[in-house]
Every structure is written in C-alpha cells, then in structure tokens.
C-alpha cells in the first residue's frame, strides 16, 4: 500500500490525553473494531492521498503562505457522532463546536492544496476527530451518542495553534508522522 499524506489541525498532546482518558469510561458501550491511537487524534483539513514529492513541496510552500498571518484561537469539543450506515456506522468521532475561524483556516489550507495540483474531496468540511472505525455490535442506537457523551459534563477547550502535513505509516504506532508544521501566531 502506498504512503498517504494529509493536512490537519494538530491537537495539543494534553488535549489528546484528556480526550483519551474521558473516552475510557464509554469504550465498552461502543464496540468498534479499531480505535484510533490517542496520539493520532487530529482534525483533517485536506486529504492528499499518495503524492509526488514536487506536489508535496509546492503544497508546503503554498499552505505556509496562505496561513502565515493566521492567529491561534480556541476550540471546544461538543459531542459524539458517526458517519456511515445508521445501523452499523463506519466512523465514530468527536465533534468540534462550530467555529468560523476553524472553517476559514481549513478553507485556506484546502485552496492552497488545490493550487498545488491536488484533486481533493468535494464534500463540505465537517470538523471532527476520528476516534474509532467499523461498528461490530448489534444495531447502533443513536441515543447512545448523547447518553454516553463524556464531553458534555467535562468540557474540553483547546488552542488551535498548529497546522501539520502528516505522512501515514500504517505499520507504526502512532501512525501519523509530521512532515511539515506551521505554528499560528500566538495572541
């Protein structure tokens, strides 16, 4: 399998640890086949797939230029959600509260990747942090997303302060390796 690349908002290590810790209480209620290793939590901005070195270098240059004046901002986890079949979801994720600055940042990165020559997904950006994949239980009950939401009572806020180009290494843990990192301007 070829190596894949993607641009994402990195989460602070302490945020990832807190998320993982709070999830510990609800994992038993959500029998998914594969849980994402906590150090791999992120918010994907643009999935590039396999890529030529020249296109990657161009995307690094253009993303850096596009976001060079962007400032750090706060994000809040909001809840849980799923993608895929209603009875047997494919992806289990944590949602991020709607934030215009996040939407703008993703748009800047996405457009820079398009200008770099990449063909990207055309679905609207739905900010989320993938937690697990492939439901293995009986029919999924969507009420569980509220009932077992660990982020309702213990709100997690975190700074959005780094945009990263990641390389996927399927044989390693963590499997996402930073290739280029851009820090946003601190307030």
Coordinates of N, CA, C and O in Angstrom, one line a residue:
X1 N 0.8 -1.2 0.0 CA 0.0 0.0 0.0 C 0.9 1.2 0.0 O 1.9 1.3 0.7
X2 N 0.5 2.2 -0.8 CA 1.3 3.4 -0.9 C 1.1 4.3 0.3 O 0.1 4.3 1.0
X3 N 2.1 5.2 0.5 CA 2.0 6.2 1.6 C 1.1 7.3 1.2 O 1.0 7.7 0.1
X4 N 0.3 7.7 2.2 CA -0.7 8.8 2.0 C -0.3 10.0 2.9 O 0.4 9.8 3.9
X5 N -0.7 11.2 2.4 CA -0.4 12.4 3.1 C -1.7 13.2 3.3 O -2.7 13.1 2.6
X6 N -1.8 14.0 4.4 CA -2.9 14.9 4.6 C -2.5 16.1 5.5 O -1.6 16.0 6.3
X7 N -3.2 17.2 5.3 CA -3.0 18.4 6.1 C -4.1 18.3 7.2 O -5.2 18.0 6.9
X8 N -3.7 18.8 8.4 CA -4.6 18.7 9.5 C -4.3 19.7 10.6 O -3.2 20.3 10.6
X9 N -5.3 20.0 11.4 CA -5.0 20.8 12.6 C -4.5 19.8 13.7 O -5.2 18.8 14.0
X10 N -3.4 20.1 14.2 CA -2.8 19.2 15.3 C -3.5 19.6 16.6 O -3.9 20.7 16.8
X11 N -3.7 18.6 17.4 CA -4.3 18.8 18.8 C -3.1 18.8 19.8 O -2.2 18.0 19.6
X12 N -3.1 19.7 20.8 CA -2.1 19.6 21.8 C -2.1 18.2 22.5 O -3.2 17.6 22.7
X13 N -0.9 17.8 22.9 CA -0.8 16.5 23.5 C -1.7 16.3 24.7 O -2.3 15.3 24.9
X14 N -1.7 17.4 25.5 CA -2.5 17.3 26.8 C -4.0 17.1 26.4 O -4.7 16.5 27.2
X15 N -4.5 17.8 25.3 CA -5.9 17.6 24.9 C -6.1 16.2 24.5 O -7.2 15.6 24.9
X16 N -5.2 15.6 23.7 CA -5.4 14.2 23.3 C -5.4 13.3 24.5 O -6.2 12.3 24.5
X17 N -4.6 13.5 25.4 CA -4.5 12.7 26.6 C -5.9 12.8 27.4 O -6.4 11.8 27.8
X18 N -6.4 14.0 27.6 CA -7.6 14.2 28.3 C -8.8 13.5 27.5 O -9.6 12.9 28.1
X19 N -8.8 13.7 26.2 CA -9.9 13.0 25.4 C -9.8 11.5 25.6 O -10.9 10.9 25.8
X20 N -8.7 11.0 25.5 CA -8.5 9.5 25.6 C -8.9 9.1 27.0 O -9.6 8.0 27.1
X21 N -8.6 9.8 28.0 CA -8.9 9.4 29.4 C -10.4 9.5 29.6 O -11.0 8.5 30.2
X22 N -11.1 10.5 29.1 CA -12.6 10.6 29.2 C -13.3 9.5 28.4 O -14.3 9.1 28.8
X23 N -12.7 9.1 27.3 CA -13.3 8.0 26.4 C -13.2 6.7 27.1 O -14.0 5.8 26.9
X24 N -12.3 6.5 28.0 CA -12.1 5.3 28.7 C -13.4 4.8 29.4 O -13.6 3.5 29.5
X25 N -14.2 5.7 29.8 CA -15.5 5.3 30.5 C -16.6 4.9 29.6 O -17.6 4.3 30.0
X26 N -16.4 5.2 28.3 CA -17.5 4.9 27.3 C -17.2 3.8 26.3 O -18.1 3.3 25.6
X27 N -15.9 3.4 26.2 CA -15.5 2.5 25.1 C -16.3 1.2 25.2 O -16.7 0.7 24.1
X28 N -16.6 0.7 26.4 CA -17.4 -0.5 26.5 C -18.8 -0.4 25.9 O -19.4 -1.5 25.5
X29 N -19.3 0.8 25.7 CA -20.7 0.9 25.2 C -20.6 1.0 23.6 O -21.7 1.0 23.0
X30 N -19.4 1.2 23.1 CA -19.3 1.3 21.6 C -18.3 0.3 21.1 O -17.1 0.6 20.9
X31 N -18.8 -0.9 20.7 CA -18.0 -1.9 20.2 C -17.5 -1.7 18.7 O -18.1 -2.2 17.8
X32 N -16.5 -0.9 18.6 CA -15.9 -0.6 17.2 C -14.7 -1.5 17.1 O -14.0 -1.8 18.1
X33 N -14.4 -1.9 15.9 CA -13.3 -2.9 15.6 C -11.9 -2.3 15.9 O -11.1 -2.9 16.5
X34 N -11.7 -1.0 15.5 CA -10.4 -0.4 15.6 C -10.6 1.0 16.2 O -11.3 1.9 15.7
X35 N -9.9 1.2 17.3 CA -9.9 2.5 18.0 C -8.6 3.2 17.6 O -7.5 2.6 17.5
X36 N -8.7 4.5 17.3 CA -7.6 5.3 16.9 C -6.7 5.5 18.1 O -7.1 5.8 19.2
X37 N -5.4 5.3 17.9 CA -4.4 5.6 18.9 C -4.4 7.0 19.3 O -4.4 7.9 18.5
X38 N -4.5 7.3 20.6 CA -4.7 8.7 21.1 C -3.7 9.7 20.5 O -4.1 10.9 20.3
X39 N -2.5 9.4 20.3 CA -1.5 10.3 19.8 C -1.8 10.7 18.3 O -1.3 11.7 17.8
X40 N -2.7 10.0 17.6 CA -3.1 10.2 16.3 C -4.3 11.1 16.1 O -4.7 11.4 15.0
X41 N -4.9 11.6 17.2 CA -6.1 12.5 17.1 C -5.7 13.8 16.4 O -4.7 14.4 16.7
X42 N -6.6 14.2 15.5 CA -6.3 15.4 14.7 C -7.7 15.8 14.0 O -8.6 15.1 14.1
X43 N -7.7 17.0 13.4 CA -8.8 17.4 12.5 C -8.3 17.5 11.1 O -7.5 18.4 10.8
X44 N -8.7 16.7 10.2 CA -8.3 16.7 8.8 C -8.8 17.9 8.1 O -10.0 18.2 8.1
X45 N -7.9 18.6 7.4 CA -8.2 19.7 6.6 C -8.3 19.3 5.1 O -9.2 19.8 4.3
X46 N -7.3 18.5 4.6 CA -7.3 18.2 3.2 C -6.5 16.8 3.1 O -5.4 16.7 3.5
X47 N -7.2 15.8 2.6 CA -6.6 14.5 2.3 C -6.0 14.5 1.0 O -6.7 14.7 0.0
X48 N -4.7 14.3 0.9 CA -3.9 14.4 -0.4 C -3.8 13.0 -1.1 O -3.6 12.9 -2.3
X49 N -3.8 11.9 -0.3 CA -3.6 10.6 -0.8 C -2.1 10.4 -1.1 O -1.2 11.1 -0.5
X50 N -1.7 9.5 -2.0 CA -0.3 9.4 -2.4 C 0.1 10.6 -3.2 O -0.8 11.2 -3.9
X51 N 1.3 11.0 -3.1 CA 1.7 12.3 -3.7 C 3.1 12.3 -4.2 O 4.0 11.7 -3.6
X52 N 3.3 13.0 -5.3 CA 4.6 13.2 -5.8 C 5.4 14.3 -4.9 O 4.7 15.2 -4.4
X53 N 6.7 14.1 -4.8 CA 7.5 15.0 -4.0 C 7.3 16.4 -4.4 O 7.2 17.3 -3.5
X54 N 7.3 16.7 -5.6 CA 7.2 18.1 -6.1 C 5.9 18.7 -5.7 O 5.8 19.9 -5.3
X55 N 4.8 18.0 -5.8 CA 3.5 18.5 -5.4 C 3.4 18.7 -3.8 O 2.9 19.7 -3.4
X56 N 4.0 17.8 -3.1 CA 4.1 18.0 -1.6 C 4.9 19.2 -1.3 O 4.4 20.0 -0.4
X57 N 6.0 19.4 -1.9 CA 6.8 20.6 -1.6 C 6.0 21.9 -2.0 O 6.1 22.9 -1.3
X58 N 5.3 21.9 -3.1 CA 4.5 23.0 -3.5 C 3.4 23.3 -2.5 O 3.1 24.4 -2.2
X59 N 2.8 22.2 -2.0 CA 1.7 22.4 -1.0 C 2.2 23.0 0.3 O 1.6 23.9 0.9
X60 N 3.4 22.6 0.7 CA 4.0 23.1 1.9 C 4.3 24.6 1.7 O 4.0 25.4 2.6
X61 N 4.8 25.0 0.6 CA 5.1 26.4 0.3 C 3.8 27.2 0.3 O 3.7 28.3 0.9
X62 N 2.8 26.7 -0.4 CA 1.5 27.5 -0.6 C 0.7 27.5 0.7 O 0.1 28.5 1.0
X63 N 0.7 26.4 1.5 CA 0.0 26.4 2.7 C 0.6 27.4 3.7 O 0.0 28.2 4.4
X64 N 2.0 27.4 3.7 CA 2.7 28.3 4.6 C 2.4 29.7 4.3 O 2.1 30.5 5.2
X65 N 2.3 30.1 3.0 CA 2.0 31.4 2.6 C 0.5 31.8 2.9 O 0.3 32.9 3.4
X66 N -0.4 30.8 2.7 CA -1.8 31.1 3.0 C -2.1 31.3 4.4 O -3.0 32.1 4.7
X67 N -1.4 30.7 5.3 CA -1.8 30.8 6.7 C -0.8 31.6 7.6 O -0.9 31.7 8.8
X68 N 0.2 32.3 6.9 CA 1.3 32.9 7.7 C 0.8 34.0 8.6 O 1.4 34.3 9.6
X69 N -0.4 34.6 8.4 CA -0.9 35.7 9.2 C -2.1 35.2 10.1 O -2.7 36.0 10.8
X70 N -2.3 33.9 10.1 CA -3.5 33.4 10.9 C -3.0 33.3 12.4 O -1.9 32.9 12.7
X71 N -4.0 33.6 13.3 CA -3.8 33.6 14.7 C -4.4 32.4 15.4 O -5.4 31.8 15.0
X72 N -3.8 32.0 16.5 CA -4.3 31.0 17.4 C -5.7 31.3 17.9 O -6.0 32.5 18.1
X73 N -6.6 30.3 18.0 CA -7.9 30.5 18.6 C -8.3 29.3 19.3 O -7.6 28.2 19.3
X74 N -9.4 29.4 20.1 CA -9.8 28.3 21.0 C -10.9 27.5 20.3 O -11.8 28.1 19.6
X75 N -10.9 26.2 20.5 CA -11.9 25.3 20.0 C -12.5 24.5 21.2 O -11.8 24.4 22.3
X76 N -13.7 24.0 21.1 CA -14.3 23.3 22.2 C -14.9 22.0 21.6 O -15.5 22.0 20.5
X77 N -14.6 20.9 22.3 CA -15.3 19.6 21.9 C -16.7 19.7 22.3 O -17.1 20.3 23.3
X78 N -17.6 19.1 21.5 CA -19.0 19.3 21.7 C -19.7 18.0 22.0 O -20.6 17.9 22.9
X79 N -19.4 16.9 21.3 CA -20.1 15.7 21.5 C -19.6 14.6 20.6 O -18.4 14.6 20.2
X80 N -20.4 13.6 20.4 CA -20.0 12.4 19.6 C -20.9 12.3 18.4 O -22.0 12.7 18.4
X81 N -20.4 11.6 17.4 CA -21.2 11.4 16.1 C -20.6 10.2 15.4 O -19.6 9.6 15.7
X82 N -21.4 9.9 14.3 CA -21.0 8.8 13.5 C -21.2 9.1 12.0 O -22.0 9.9 11.7
X83 N -20.4 8.5 11.1 CA -20.6 8.5 9.7 C -20.9 7.1 9.2 O -20.3 6.1 9.8
X84 N -21.6 7.0 8.2 CA -21.9 5.7 7.6 C -23.3 5.2 7.8 O -24.2 6.0 8.2
X85 N -23.5 3.9 7.7 CA -24.9 3.3 7.9 C -25.4 3.6 9.3 O -24.7 3.6 10.3
X86 N -26.7 3.9 9.4 CA -27.4 4.2 10.6 C -27.3 3.0 11.6 O -27.1 3.2 12.8
X87 N -27.4 1.8 11.1 CA -27.4 0.6 11.9 C -26.0 0.1 12.2 O -25.8 -0.5 13.2
X88 N -25.1 0.4 11.4 CA -23.7 -0.1 11.5 C -22.7 1.0 11.0 O -22.1 0.9 9.9
X89 N -22.4 2.0 11.8 CA -21.6 3.1 11.4 C -20.1 2.7 11.1 O -19.6 1.8 11.7
X90 N -19.6 3.4 10.1 CA -18.2 3.1 9.7 C -17.2 3.9 10.6 O -16.1 3.5 10.9
X91 N -17.6 5.2 10.9 CA -16.6 6.1 11.7 C -17.3 6.6 12.9 O -18.5 7.1 12.8
X92 N -16.6 6.6 14.0 CA -17.1 7.2 15.3 C -16.2 8.4 15.6 O -15.0 8.2 15.5
X93 N -16.8 9.5 15.9 CA -15.9 10.7 16.0 C -16.4 11.7 17.1 O -17.6 11.6 17.6
X94 N -15.5 12.6 17.5 CA -15.8 13.6 18.5 C -16.1 14.9 17.6 O -15.3 15.2 16.7
X95 N -17.1 15.6 18.0 CA -17.4 16.8 17.2 C -16.8 18.0 17.9 O -16.6 18.1 19.1
X96 N -16.5 19.0 17.0 CA -16.0 20.3 17.5 C -17.1 21.3 17.3 O -17.8 21.4 16.3
X97 N -17.3 22.2 18.3 CA -18.3 23.2 18.2 C -18.0 24.1 17.0 O -16.8 24.5 16.8
X98 N -19.1 24.5 16.3 CA -18.9 25.4 15.1 C -18.1 26.6 15.5 O -18.2 27.3 16.5
X99 N -17.1 26.9 14.6 CA -16.2 27.9 14.8 C -15.8 28.5 13.4 O -15.2 27.8 12.6
X100 N -16.1 29.8 13.2 CA -15.8 30.4 11.9 C -14.3 30.5 11.6 O -13.9 30.4 10.5
X101 N -13.5 30.7 12.6 CA -12.0 30.7 12.4 C -11.5 29.4 12.0 O -10.6 29.3 11.1
X102 N -12.0 28.3 12.5 CA -11.6 26.9 12.0 C -12.1 26.7 10.6 O -11.3 26.2 9.8
X103 N -13.3 27.1 10.3 CA -13.8 27.0 8.9 C -12.9 27.8 7.9 O -12.5 27.3 6.8
X104 N -12.5 29.0 8.3 CA -11.6 29.8 7.4 C -10.3 29.2 7.3 O -9.7 29.1 6.2
X105 N -9.7 28.7 8.4 CA -8.3 28.1 8.3 C -8.3 26.9 7.4 O -7.5 26.7 6.6
X106 N -9.4 26.0 7.5 CA -9.5 24.9 6.7 C -9.6 25.3 5.2 O -9.0 24.7 4.3
X107 N -10.4 26.3 4.9 CA -10.5 26.8 3.6 C -9.2 27.3 3.0 O -8.9 27.0 1.8
X108 N -8.4 28.0 3.8 CA -7.1 28.5 3.3 C -6.2 27.3 2.9 O -5.6 27.3 1.9
X109 N -6.2 26.3 3.8 CA -5.3 25.1 3.5 C -5.8 24.4 2.3 O -5.1 24.0 1.4
X110 N -7.1 24.1 2.2 CA -7.8 23.4 1.1 C -7.5 24.1 -0.2 O -7.0 23.4 -1.2
X111 N -7.7 25.4 -0.3 CA -7.4 26.1 -1.5 C -5.9 26.1 -1.9 O -5.6 26.0 -3.1
X112 N -5.0 26.1 -0.9 CA -3.6 26.1 -1.2 C -3.3 24.7 -1.8 O -2.5 24.6 -2.7
X113 N -3.9 23.6 -1.3 CA -3.7 22.3 -1.8 C -4.2 22.1 -3.3 O -3.6 21.5 -4.1
X114 N -5.3 22.8 -3.5 CA -5.9 22.7 -4.9 C -4.9 23.4 -5.9 O -4.6 22.9 -6.9
X115 N -4.4 24.6 -5.4 CA -3.4 25.3 -6.3 C -2.1 24.6 -6.4 O -1.4 24.8 -7.4
X116 N -1.8 23.6 -5.5 CA -0.6 22.8 -5.6 C -0.8 21.7 -6.6 O 0.1 20.9 -6.9
X117 N -2.0 21.5 -7.2 CA -2.3 20.5 -8.2 C -3.0 19.2 -7.7 O -3.2 18.3 -8.4
X118 N -3.4 19.2 -6.4 CA -4.1 18.1 -5.8 C -5.6 18.1 -6.2 O -6.2 19.1 -6.2
X119 N -6.1 16.9 -6.4 CA -7.6 16.7 -6.6 C -8.1 16.3 -5.2 O -7.7 15.3 -4.7
X120 N -9.0 17.1 -4.6 CA -9.5 16.8 -3.3 C -11.0 16.5 -3.2 O -11.7 16.8 -4.2
X121 N -11.4 15.9 -2.1 CA -12.8 15.6 -1.9 C -13.6 16.9 -2.0 O -13.2 17.9 -1.6
X122 N -14.8 16.8 -2.6 CA -15.7 18.0 -2.7 C -16.8 18.1 -1.7 O -17.5 19.0 -1.6
X123 N -16.8 17.1 -0.7 CA -17.8 17.2 0.4 C -17.5 18.4 1.2 O -16.3 18.7 1.5
X124 N -18.5 19.0 1.8 CA -18.3 20.1 2.7 C -17.5 19.7 3.9 O -17.6 18.6 4.4
X125 N -16.7 20.6 4.4 CA -15.9 20.3 5.6 C -16.8 20.1 6.8 O -17.6 21.0 7.1
X126 N -16.6 19.0 7.5 CA -17.3 18.7 8.7 C -16.3 18.4 9.8 O -15.8 17.3 9.9
X127 N -15.9 19.4 10.6 CA -14.8 19.2 11.5 C -15.1 18.2 12.6 O -16.1 18.2 13.2
X128 N -14.2 17.2 12.7 CA -14.4 16.1 13.6 C -13.0 15.5 13.9 O -12.0 15.7 13.2
X129 N -13.0 14.7 15.0 CA -11.8 14.0 15.4 C -12.2 12.5 15.4 O -13.0 12.1 16.2
X130 N -11.6 11.7 14.5 CA -12.0 10.3 14.4 C -11.4 9.6 15.6 O -10.3 9.7 16.0
X131 N -12.3 8.8 16.2 CA -12.0 8.0 17.4 C -11.9 6.5 17.2 O -11.1 5.8 17.8
X132 N -12.8 6.0 16.3 CA -12.8 4.6 16.1 C -13.4 4.3 14.7 O -14.1 5.2 14.1
X133 N -13.3 3.0 14.2 CA -13.8 2.6 12.9 C -14.4 1.3 13.0 O -14.0 0.4 13.8
X134 N -15.4 1.1 12.2 CA -16.1 -0.2 11.9 C -16.8 -0.8 13.1 O -16.3 -1.6 13.9
X135 N -18.1 -0.5 13.2 CA -19.0 -0.9 14.2 C -19.1 -2.5 14.2 O -19.3 -3.0 13.1
X136 N -19.1 -3.1 15.3 CA -19.2 -4.6 15.3 C -20.3 -5.1 16.2 O -20.6 -6.3 16.3
X137 N -21.1 -4.2 16.8 CA -22.2 -4.6 17.6 C -23.5 -4.8 16.9 O -23.5 -4.8 15.7
X138 N -24.6 -5.0 17.6 CA -25.9 -5.1 17.1 C -26.3 -3.7 16.5 O -25.4 -2.8 16.5
X139 N -27.5 -3.5 16.1 CA -27.9 -2.2 15.5 C -27.6 -1.1 16.4 O -27.8 -1.1 17.6
X140 N -26.9 -0.1 15.8 CA -26.5 1.1 16.6 C -27.6 1.9 17.0 O -28.5 2.2 16.2
X141 N -27.6 2.4 18.3 CA -28.7 3.2 18.8 C -28.1 4.7 18.9 O -27.2 4.9 19.7
X142 N -28.6 5.6 18.1 CA -28.1 6.9 18.1 C -28.3 7.7 19.4 O -27.6 8.7 19.6
X143 N -29.2 7.3 20.2 CA -29.4 7.9 21.5 C -28.1 7.7 22.4 O -27.9 8.5 23.3
X144 N -27.3 6.7 22.1 CA -26.1 6.5 22.9 C -25.1 7.6 22.7 O -24.3 7.9 23.6
X145 N -25.2 8.3 21.6 CA -24.3 9.4 21.4 C -24.4 10.5 22.4 O -23.5 11.2 22.8
X146 N -25.7 10.7 22.9 CA -25.9 11.7 24.0 C -25.8 11.0 25.4 O -25.1 11.6 26.3
X147 N -26.3 9.8 25.5 CA -26.3 9.1 26.8 C -24.8 9.0 27.3 O -24.6 9.1 28.5
X148 N -23.9 8.6 26.4 CA -22.6 8.3 26.8 C -21.5 9.3 26.4 O -20.3 9.0 26.4
X149 N -22.0 10.5 26.1 CA -21.1 11.6 25.7 C -20.2 12.1 26.9 O -20.7 12.7 27.8
X150 N -18.9 11.8 26.9 CA -18.1 12.2 28.0 C -17.7 13.7 28.0 O -17.2 14.2 29.0
X151 N -18.1 14.3 26.9 CA -17.7 15.7 26.7 C -18.8 16.7 27.1 O -18.6 17.9 27.0
X152 N -19.9 16.2 27.6 CA -21.0 17.1 28.0 C -20.7 17.8 29.3 O -20.8 19.0 29.5
X153 N -20.3 16.9 30.3 CA -20.1 17.5 31.7 C -18.7 18.0 31.8 O -18.5 18.9 32.6
X154 N -17.7 17.4 31.2 CA -16.3 17.8 31.3 C -15.9 18.5 30.0 O -15.3 17.8 29.1
X155 N -16.2 19.7 29.8 CA -15.9 20.4 28.6 C -14.4 20.5 28.3 O -13.6 20.7 29.2
X156 N -14.0 20.2 27.1 CA -12.6 20.3 26.7 C -12.5 21.4 25.7 O -13.0 21.4 24.7
X157 N -11.7 22.4 26.2 CA -11.3 23.5 25.3 C -9.8 23.4 25.0 O -9.1 23.0 25.9
X158 N -9.4 23.8 23.8 CA -8.0 23.7 23.4 C -7.7 24.7 22.4 O -8.5 25.1 21.6
X159 N -6.4 25.1 22.4 CA -6.0 26.1 21.4 C -5.7 25.4 20.0 O -5.1 24.3 19.9
X160 N -6.2 26.0 19.0 CA -5.9 25.7 17.6 C -4.6 26.5 17.3 O -4.7 27.7 17.1
X161 N -3.5 25.8 17.2 CA -2.2 26.6 17.1 C -1.2 26.0 16.1 O -0.2 26.6 15.9
X162 N -1.5 24.8 15.5 CA -0.6 24.2 14.6 C -1.3 23.5 13.4 O -2.2 22.7 13.7
X163 N -0.8 23.8 12.2 CA -1.3 23.1 11.0 C -0.1 22.2 10.6 O 1.0 22.7 10.4
X164 N -0.4 20.9 10.3 CA 0.6 20.0 10.1 C 0.3 19.2 8.8 O -0.8 18.8 8.6
X165 N 1.4 18.9 8.0 CA 1.3 17.9 6.9 C 1.8 16.6 7.5 O 2.9 16.5 8.0
X166 N 0.9 15.6 7.5 CA 1.2 14.3 8.1 C 1.4 13.3 7.0 O 0.8 13.3 5.9
X167 N 2.3 12.3 7.3 CA 2.5 11.1 6.4 C 2.0 9.9 7.2 O 2.2 9.8 8.4
X168 N 1.3 9.1 6.5 CA 0.7 7.9 7.1 C 1.7 6.7 7.1 O 2.2 6.4 6.0
X169 N 2.0 6.1 8.2 CA 2.8 4.9 8.3 C 2.0 3.8 9.0 O 1.9 3.8 10.2
X170 N 1.4 3.0 8.2 CA 0.4 2.0 8.7 C 1.0 1.0 9.6 O 0.4 0.5 10.5
X171 N 2.3 0.8 9.5 CA 3.0 -0.3 10.3 C 3.5 0.3 11.7 O 4.0 -0.5 12.5
X172 N 3.3 1.6 11.9 CA 3.8 2.2 13.1 C 2.7 2.7 14.1 O 1.6 2.9 13.6
X173 N 3.1 2.9 15.3 CA 2.1 3.5 16.3 C 3.0 4.5 17.1 O 4.0 4.1 17.7
X174 N 2.6 5.8 17.1 CA 1.5 6.3 16.3 C 1.8 6.3 14.8 O 2.9 6.2 14.4
X175 N 0.7 6.3 14.0 CA 0.9 6.1 12.6 C 1.0 7.3 11.7 O 1.4 7.3 10.6
X176 N 0.8 8.5 12.3 CA 0.9 9.7 11.6 C 2.1 10.5 12.0 O 2.3 10.8 13.1
X177 N 3.0 10.7 11.0 CA 4.3 11.3 11.2 C 4.2 12.8 10.6 O 3.9 12.9 9.4
X178 N 4.6 13.8 11.4 CA 4.6 15.1 10.9 C 5.7 15.3 9.9 O 6.9 14.9 10.1
X179 N 5.4 15.9 8.8 CA 6.4 16.2 7.7 C 6.7 17.7 7.7 O 7.8 18.1 7.5
X180 N 5.7 18.5 7.9 CA 5.8 20.0 7.9 C 4.9 20.5 8.9 O 3.7 20.1 9.0
X181 N 5.3 21.5 9.7 CA 4.5 22.1 10.8 C 4.5 23.6 10.7 O 5.6 24.2 10.6
X182 N 3.3 24.2 10.7 CA 3.2 25.7 10.8 C 2.5 26.1 12.0 O 1.4 25.6 12.3
X183 N 3.1 26.9 12.8 CA 2.5 27.4 14.1 C 1.8 28.7 13.7 O 2.3 29.6 13.0
X184 N 0.6 28.8 14.3 CA -0.2 30.0 14.1 C 0.3 31.1 15.1 O 1.0 30.8 16.1
X185 N 0.0 32.3 14.8 CA 0.5 33.4 15.6 C -0.2 33.4 17.0 O -1.4 33.5 17.1
X186 N 0.6 33.4 18.1 CA 0.0 33.5 19.4 C -0.5 34.8 19.7 O 0.1 35.8 19.3
X187 N -1.6 34.9 20.5 CA -2.2 36.2 20.9 C -1.4 36.8 22.0 O -0.8 36.2 22.8

